[in-house]
Coordinates of C-alpha atoms in Angstrom, one line a residue:
M1 CA 232.0 6.2 163.2
N2 CA 235.5 5.1 162.0
N3 CA 235.9 5.1 158.2
N4 CA 237.1 1.5 158.3
V5 CA 234.1 0.4 160.2
I6 CA 231.8 2.2 157.7
I7 CA 233.5 0.4 154.8
I8 CA 233.0 -3.0 156.4
V9 CA 229.3 -2.2 157.1
L10 CA 228.9 -1.0 153.5
V11 CA 230.3 -4.3 152.2
V12 CA 227.8 -6.2 154.5
L13 CA 224.9 -4.0 153.3
V14 CA 225.7 -4.5 149.6
S15 CA 226.0 -8.2 150.3
L16 CA 222.5 -8.1 151.9
S17 CA 221.2 -6.2 148.9
A18 CA 222.6 -9.0 146.7
F19 CA 221.0 -11.6 148.9
F20 CA 217.5 -9.9 148.7
S21 CA 217.8 -9.4 145.0
A22 CA 218.8 -13.0 144.3
T23 CA 216.0 -14.2 146.5
E24 CA 213.4 -12.2 144.7
T25 CA 214.5 -13.6 141.3
A26 CA 214.8 -17.2 142.6
F27 CA 211.3 -17.2 144.1
S28 CA 209.8 -15.6 140.9
S29 CA 211.6 -18.2 138.7
L30 CA 210.8 -21.3 140.7
N31 CA 209.8 -24.5 138.9
K32 CA 207.0 -25.5 141.3
I33 CA 206.7 -28.9 139.7
K34 CA 210.3 -29.8 140.7
L35 CA 209.6 -28.6 144.2
K36 CA 206.3 -30.5 144.5
N37 CA 208.1 -33.7 143.4
M38 CA 210.8 -33.0 146.1
A39 CA 208.1 -32.3 148.6
N40 CA 206.2 -35.5 147.7
D41 CA 209.5 -37.4 148.3
G42 CA 209.6 -36.1 151.8
N43 CA 211.8 -33.1 151.5
K44 CA 210.7 -30.8 154.4
R45 CA 212.7 -27.8 153.1
A46 CA 210.9 -28.1 149.8
Q47 CA 207.5 -28.1 151.5
K48 CA 208.4 -24.9 153.4
T49 CA 209.7 -23.3 150.2
L50 CA 206.5 -24.1 148.4
K51 CA 204.5 -22.6 151.3
L52 CA 206.5 -19.4 151.1
G53 CA 206.0 -19.2 147.3
D54 CA 202.2 -19.8 147.6
N55 CA 201.9 -16.7 149.9
Y56 CA 203.8 -14.6 147.3
S57 CA 202.4 -11.2 148.3
V58 CA 203.8 -11.6 151.9
L59 CA 207.0 -13.0 150.5
I60 CA 207.7 -10.2 148.0
S61 CA 206.8 -7.5 150.7
T62 CA 209.3 -9.0 153.0
I63 CA 212.0 -9.1 150.3
L64 CA 211.3 -5.6 149.1
I65 CA 211.2 -4.1 152.7
G66 CA 214.6 -5.8 153.5
N67 CA 216.1 -4.8 150.2
N68 CA 215.1 -1.1 150.5
I69 CA 216.2 -0.9 154.1
V70 CA 219.7 -2.1 153.3
N71 CA 220.0 0.0 150.1
I72 CA 218.9 3.2 152.0
C73 CA 221.3 2.5 154.8
A74 CA 224.1 1.8 152.4
S75 CA 223.5 5.0 150.5
S76 CA 223.4 7.0 153.8
L77 CA 226.6 5.5 155.1
A78 CA 228.4 5.9 151.8
T79 CA 227.4 9.6 151.8
V80 CA 229.0 10.0 155.3
L81 CA 232.1 8.2 154.2
F82 CA 232.6 10.2 151.0
V83 CA 231.9 13.5 152.8
N84 CA 234.6 12.6 155.3
F85 CA 237.1 12.3 152.4
W86 CA 236.0 14.9 149.9
G87 CA 233.8 17.3 151.7
E88 CA 230.0 17.9 151.5
E89 CA 229.7 19.0 147.9
L90 CA 231.9 16.5 146.1
G91 CA 231.2 13.8 148.7
V92 CA 227.5 13.7 147.9
T93 CA 228.1 13.5 144.2
Y94 CA 230.8 10.8 144.4
S95 CA 228.7 8.8 146.8
T96 CA 225.7 8.9 144.5
V97 CA 227.7 7.8 141.5
V98 CA 229.7 5.1 143.2
M99 CA 226.8 3.6 145.2
T100 CA 224.6 3.6 142.1
V101 CA 227.2 1.6 140.2
L102 CA 228.0 -0.8 143.1
I103 CA 224.4 -1.5 143.9
L104 CA 223.5 -2.1 140.3
I105 CA 226.4 -4.4 139.6
F106 CA 226.8 -6.2 142.9
G107 CA 223.4 -5.7 144.5
E108 CA 221.0 -6.2 141.6
I109 CA 222.2 -7.3 138.2
S110 CA 224.8 -9.9 139.1
P111 CA 222.9 -11.7 141.9
K112 CA 219.7 -11.8 139.9
S113 CA 221.5 -13.2 136.9
L114 CA 223.1 -15.9 139.0
A115 CA 219.9 -16.8 140.8
K116 CA 218.2 -17.3 137.5
Y117 CA 220.4 -20.3 136.7
F118 CA 219.5 -22.3 139.8
P119 CA 216.4 -20.8 141.4
E120 CA 215.2 -24.0 143.2
R121 CA 218.6 -24.6 144.8
Y122 CA 219.0 -21.0 146.0
A123 CA 215.4 -20.8 147.2
L124 CA 215.8 -24.0 149.2
A125 CA 219.0 -22.6 150.8
V126 CA 217.5 -19.3 151.9
T127 CA 214.1 -20.5 153.0
P128 CA 214.9 -20.6 156.8
I129 CA 216.2 -17.0 156.7
I130 CA 213.3 -15.7 154.7
S131 CA 210.8 -17.5 156.9
A132 CA 212.3 -15.8 159.9
L133 CA 212.2 -12.4 158.3
V134 CA 208.6 -12.9 157.4
V135 CA 207.8 -13.4 161.1
V136 CA 210.0 -10.4 162.1
L137 CA 208.5 -8.1 159.5
R138 CA 204.9 -9.2 159.9
P139 CA 203.6 -5.9 161.3
L140 CA 205.2 -4.0 158.3
N141 CA 203.9 -6.6 155.9
W142 CA 200.4 -6.3 157.3
F143 CA 200.5 -2.5 157.0
F144 CA 201.9 -2.5 153.4
N145 CA 199.5 -5.3 152.2
N146 CA 196.5 -3.3 153.5
I147 CA 197.8 -0.2 151.7
T148 CA 198.1 -2.3 148.5
K149 CA 194.6 -3.7 148.9
L150 CA 193.3 -0.2 149.3
F151 CA 194.9 0.9 146.0
T152 CA 193.9 -2.3 144.1
S153 CA 190.3 -1.8 145.2
F154 CA 190.1 1.2 142.9
F155 CA 191.1 -1.0 139.9
K156 CA 189.5 -4.1 138.4
V157 CA 192.1 -6.9 138.9
E158 CA 191.5 -10.3 137.3
D159 CA 192.9 -13.1 139.3
N160 CA 193.3 -15.9 136.8
D161 CA 196.2 -18.3 137.3
T162 CA 194.7 -21.1 135.1
Y163 CA 196.4 -22.1 131.9
S164 CA 194.7 -22.3 128.5
S165 CA 195.2 -25.1 126.1
D166 CA 197.4 -22.9 123.8
E167 CA 199.6 -22.1 126.8
F168 CA 200.0 -25.7 127.7
I169 CA 201.0 -26.5 124.1
T170 CA 203.5 -23.6 124.2
I171 CA 205.0 -25.1 127.4
V172 CA 205.3 -28.5 125.7
E173 CA 206.9 -26.9 122.6
E174 CA 209.4 -25.1 124.9
A175 CA 210.3 -28.3 126.7
H176 CA 210.8 -30.0 123.3
N177 CA 213.0 -27.2 122.0
D178 CA 215.1 -27.1 125.1
G179 CA 215.8 -30.8 124.8
G180 CA 213.9 -32.0 127.9
M181 CA 211.3 -33.9 125.8
D182 CA 211.7 -35.9 122.6
E183 CA 209.5 -35.4 119.6
H184 CA 207.3 -38.4 120.3
E185 CA 206.6 -37.3 123.8
A186 CA 205.9 -33.8 122.7
S187 CA 203.5 -35.0 120.0
L188 CA 201.6 -37.3 122.5
L189 CA 201.1 -34.5 125.0
T190 CA 200.1 -32.0 122.3
N191 CA 197.6 -34.4 120.9
A192 CA 196.2 -35.1 124.3
I193 CA 195.8 -31.3 125.1
E194 CA 194.1 -30.7 121.7
F195 CA 191.9 -33.8 122.1
N196 CA 189.1 -32.1 124.0
D197 CA 188.6 -29.6 121.2
L198 CA 188.4 -32.1 118.4
E199 CA 185.0 -32.7 116.8
V200 CA 183.7 -35.9 115.1
K201 CA 183.4 -34.1 111.7
E202 CA 187.2 -33.6 111.6
I203 CA 188.1 -37.3 111.7
L204 CA 185.1 -39.3 110.5
T205 CA 185.2 -41.5 107.4
P206 CA 182.7 -39.7 105.0
R207 CA 179.7 -41.5 103.6
V208 CA 181.2 -41.8 100.1
D209 CA 184.2 -43.8 101.5
V210 CA 182.2 -46.0 103.8
V211 CA 182.4 -49.7 103.0
A212 CA 179.1 -51.3 104.1
A213 CA 176.9 -54.3 103.2
E214 CA 173.2 -54.7 102.6
I215 CA 171.4 -57.1 105.0
N216 CA 170.2 -59.3 102.2
M217 CA 173.5 -59.4 100.3
P218 CA 174.7 -62.9 99.5
Y219 CA 177.2 -64.2 102.0
K220 CA 179.8 -64.7 99.4
D221 CA 179.6 -61.0 98.5
I222 CA 179.9 -60.0 102.2
E223 CA 182.9 -62.3 102.5
K224 CA 184.5 -60.6 99.5
L225 CA 184.0 -57.2 101.2
F226 CA 185.8 -58.4 104.4
R227 CA 188.6 -60.1 102.4
E228 CA 189.3 -57.3 100.0
N229 CA 189.1 -54.4 102.4
G230 CA 190.7 -56.0 105.5
Y231 CA 188.2 -54.5 107.9
S232 CA 187.2 -56.3 111.1
R233 CA 183.7 -54.7 111.2
L234 CA 181.2 -53.7 108.5
P235 CA 178.1 -51.5 108.9
I236 CA 175.0 -53.3 107.7
Y237 CA 172.2 -51.4 106.2
E238 CA 168.7 -52.3 105.0
G239 CA 167.4 -50.7 101.7
N240 CA 170.0 -47.9 101.6
I241 CA 173.0 -46.7 103.5
D242 CA 170.9 -44.1 105.3
N243 CA 169.2 -46.9 107.2
I244 CA 172.1 -48.7 109.0
I245 CA 170.7 -51.3 111.3
G246 CA 173.8 -52.7 112.9
V247 CA 177.5 -53.6 112.8
L248 CA 178.8 -57.0 111.7
H249 CA 182.0 -58.4 113.2
E250 CA 184.0 -60.6 110.9
K251 CA 184.4 -63.2 113.6
D252 CA 180.6 -63.6 113.9
F253 CA 180.2 -63.5 110.1
Y254 CA 182.8 -66.3 109.4
Y255 CA 181.3 -68.5 112.1
I256 CA 178.0 -68.4 110.3
Y257 CA 179.6 -68.5 106.8
Y258 CA 181.8 -71.6 107.4
N259 CA 179.6 -73.5 109.7
E260 CA 176.5 -73.0 107.5
T261 CA 174.3 -72.5 110.6
K262 CA 170.7 -71.3 110.4
T263 CA 171.6 -68.3 112.5
S264 CA 170.3 -65.1 110.9
L265 CA 172.7 -62.3 110.1
R266 CA 170.4 -60.0 112.2
Q267 CA 171.1 -62.0 115.3
V268 CA 174.8 -61.4 115.3
L269 CA 174.7 -57.6 114.6
G270 CA 176.3 -55.4 117.2
N271 CA 174.5 -52.5 118.8
L272 CA 174.7 -49.1 117.1
V273 CA 176.0 -45.9 118.6
Y274 CA 174.8 -42.8 116.9
T275 CA 176.5 -39.4 117.0
S276 CA 176.5 -36.1 115.1
P277 CA 179.4 -34.3 113.4
Q278 CA 179.5 -31.6 116.0
V279 CA 180.0 -33.9 119.0
K280 CA 183.3 -33.7 120.8
V281 CA 185.5 -36.8 120.1
S282 CA 186.3 -37.1 123.8
L283 CA 182.6 -37.4 124.7
L284 CA 182.1 -40.0 121.9
L285 CA 185.0 -42.0 123.2
R286 CA 183.4 -42.3 126.6
Q287 CA 180.1 -43.2 124.9
L288 CA 181.8 -46.0 122.9
Q289 CA 183.5 -47.3 126.1
T290 CA 180.2 -47.4 127.9
N291 CA 178.4 -49.2 125.1
K292 CA 181.4 -51.6 124.5
S293 CA 181.3 -50.6 120.9
H294 CA 184.1 -49.9 118.4
M295 CA 182.1 -48.0 115.8
A296 CA 179.7 -45.1 115.7
I297 CA 177.4 -44.0 112.9
V298 CA 177.5 -40.2 112.3
I299 CA 174.1 -38.8 111.4
D300 CA 173.6 -35.5 109.6
E301 CA 170.9 -32.9 110.4
Y302 CA 168.4 -34.7 108.2
G303 CA 168.8 -38.1 109.8
G304 CA 170.9 -39.5 107.0
T305 CA 174.3 -41.2 107.3
A306 CA 177.1 -38.6 107.1
G307 CA 179.8 -41.2 107.7
I308 CA 181.3 -43.5 110.4
I309 CA 183.9 -43.1 113.1
T310 CA 185.8 -46.0 114.8
M311 CA 187.7 -46.4 118.0
E312 CA 190.9 -46.7 115.9
D313 CA 190.1 -43.3 114.3
I314 CA 189.9 -41.7 117.8
L315 CA 193.0 -43.4 119.1
E316 CA 195.0 -42.3 116.1
E317 CA 194.4 -38.7 117.0
L318 CA 196.3 -39.4 120.3
V319 CA 199.1 -41.7 119.2
G320 CA 199.3 -41.1 115.5
E321 CA 198.6 -43.4 112.6
I322 CA 198.1 -47.1 113.5
Y323 CA 199.0 -49.5 110.7
D324 CA 198.6 -53.2 110.5
E325 CA 199.8 -55.7 107.9
H326 CA 196.7 -55.1 105.8
D327 CA 196.9 -51.3 105.7
V328 CA 198.4 -49.4 102.8
I329 CA 200.2 -46.3 103.9
E330 CA 198.6 -43.4 102.0
E331 CA 200.9 -40.5 101.0
Y332 CA 199.0 -37.2 100.8
Y333 CA 202.0 -35.2 99.6
K334 CA 204.2 -35.9 96.6
K335 CA 207.2 -33.6 96.1
I336 CA 207.9 -32.6 92.5
D337 CA 210.7 -30.2 93.3
D338 CA 211.7 -27.8 96.1
K339 CA 208.7 -25.5 95.3
T340 CA 206.1 -27.8 93.7
Y341 CA 204.0 -30.5 95.4
L342 CA 201.0 -32.7 94.5
V343 CA 198.4 -32.9 97.3
K344 CA 195.5 -35.3 97.5
G345 CA 192.0 -33.9 97.8
D346 CA 191.1 -35.9 101.0
C347 CA 194.1 -34.5 102.9
D348 CA 193.2 -32.7 106.1
I349 CA 193.2 -28.9 105.4
D350 CA 194.8 -28.1 108.8
D351 CA 197.6 -30.6 108.1
M352 CA 198.1 -29.0 104.7
F353 CA 198.4 -25.5 106.2
E354 CA 200.9 -26.8 108.7
Y355 CA 202.8 -28.7 106.0
F356 CA 203.3 -25.4 104.0
N357 CA 203.9 -23.3 107.2
L358 CA 200.7 -21.2 106.7
N359 CA 199.4 -19.4 109.7
V360 CA 195.7 -19.5 108.9
K361 CA 193.4 -18.6 111.8
E362 CA 190.1 -18.6 109.9
E363 CA 187.7 -21.3 111.0
Y364 CA 186.2 -23.3 108.1
D365 CA 183.2 -25.6 107.9
F366 CA 185.1 -28.1 105.7
V367 CA 188.0 -30.4 106.8
T368 CA 189.6 -31.5 103.5
T369 CA 191.7 -29.9 100.8
S370 CA 188.9 -30.7 98.3
G371 CA 186.5 -28.6 100.4
W372 CA 189.0 -25.8 100.7
V373 CA 189.5 -25.7 96.9
I374 CA 185.7 -25.7 96.2
H375 CA 185.4 -22.9 98.8
N376 CA 188.0 -20.7 97.1
L377 CA 186.7 -21.3 93.6
D378 CA 183.0 -21.1 94.5
C379 CA 182.2 -24.2 92.3
I380 CA 183.0 -27.8 91.8
P381 CA 186.3 -27.2 90.0
K382 CA 187.4 -28.6 86.7
V383 CA 190.9 -29.7 85.8
G384 CA 193.1 -26.7 85.1
M385 CA 191.4 -24.1 87.3
T386 CA 193.7 -22.1 89.5
F387 CA 193.8 -19.6 92.4
D388 CA 196.3 -18.0 94.7
F389 CA 196.3 -18.3 98.5
E390 CA 198.9 -16.4 100.5
N391 CA 202.3 -17.6 99.0
L392 CA 200.7 -20.6 97.2
H393 CA 199.6 -21.0 93.6
V394 CA 197.1 -23.8 93.4
T395 CA 196.1 -25.7 90.3
V396 CA 193.5 -28.5 90.1
T397 CA 195.1 -31.5 88.3
D398 CA 192.5 -34.2 88.9
A399 CA 188.8 -33.8 89.7
D400 CA 185.4 -35.4 89.0
A401 CA 181.8 -34.2 89.1
K402 CA 181.7 -34.4 92.9
K403 CA 185.1 -33.5 94.4
V404 CA 188.7 -32.5 93.8
N405 CA 191.1 -35.5 93.8
V406 CA 194.5 -33.9 93.4
I407 CA 195.9 -30.4 93.3
K408 CA 199.3 -29.0 92.4
V409 CA 200.7 -26.5 94.9
E410 CA 203.5 -24.1 93.8
I411 CA 205.3 -22.1 96.5
K412 CA 205.8 -18.5 95.3
D413 CA 208.5 -16.1 96.6
E414 CA 206.1 -13.2 97.0
D415 CA 202.9 -13.1 99.0
P416 CA 199.9 -12.3 96.7
K417 CA 196.6 -11.4 98.1
S418 CA 194.8 -14.3 99.7
G419 CA 191.9 -15.8 97.7
E420 CA 192.7 -14.2 94.3
K421 CA 191.1 -16.4 91.6
S422 CA 191.9 -17.0 88.0

């Protein structure tokens, strides 16, 4: 064969190597969501590309067979060419070095790097060619796929293409960091993903903070509770708060109150929905929707009232805090200086860990900062008690006989042992 012809064939073969290498990278980097949107809009080429990508084992076999054929042919022809110029001994050596460099640069690294930047566009362009090669190489694909199945039968291979919640959250964070999603959108999606794992105990209003009225309380006192607290509904109990008998809507109450009707308060009480602290919030939401209720009573293991949870509490876990003109925005953190903060005892402990960039994976039974401090000190703390946790030095600055109201958190430069008490 003429040397000039060999050179032309070598250029073609290296180009084909680049084609197969770029194709492999493009199909392995495809954004299937983009392609599905294109396919849903009627793009026939996108539909064929998706079909190729779904049968990835056949696709990759076709690409690898083609790539190896052209690389082997290129190496063989290059050896002939270099032997013609420099003889057998030097020609083989020069051929090996030159073809290794050429195939790496022009047949592998460069085309793969370029295909990584626009995989969908490239995959759409080469789909007809690859589809034809799949048909042509079908006998070889069948043979090699069966060989592969024979080998994989000796190993336990888990075929799990599903995403976990953590992986979805990571995808959302990456989209936010890359600028494809703003902070509000990322927060909504993250909250929605985490929603199914959220339990009632994490967002309920605890018993000690529940504003409720006794069924026999004078109307003027009930009116005062509505007016001073700004709530649209109040739990109504009989005897004590462990015996809640219904929910009173302010509209129904004021109708009785101002019209001085003979309607009993019991007659206008809304139906109760009971739940437990361990129930998933997503299940409770459906229960509230079914019962057309906006409030649920959380019952502890002894049948007493552990607290209440409202529809607003649930929605705030999805969309963030919802404030109206009667709400007072509560600040849980007060910055003293760059390394010193005051934190309220009813602050959510997971939020506090996130606020101070602590990667705490331990699961706790409590949900507030107060519970966390009591856990670390093994007692109901008194003002002035301290302990160290990771790089934080914590001091109790306000407490009563039942709970911790405020702590001072100092960020230390070093990382002392977690849980050291003083």
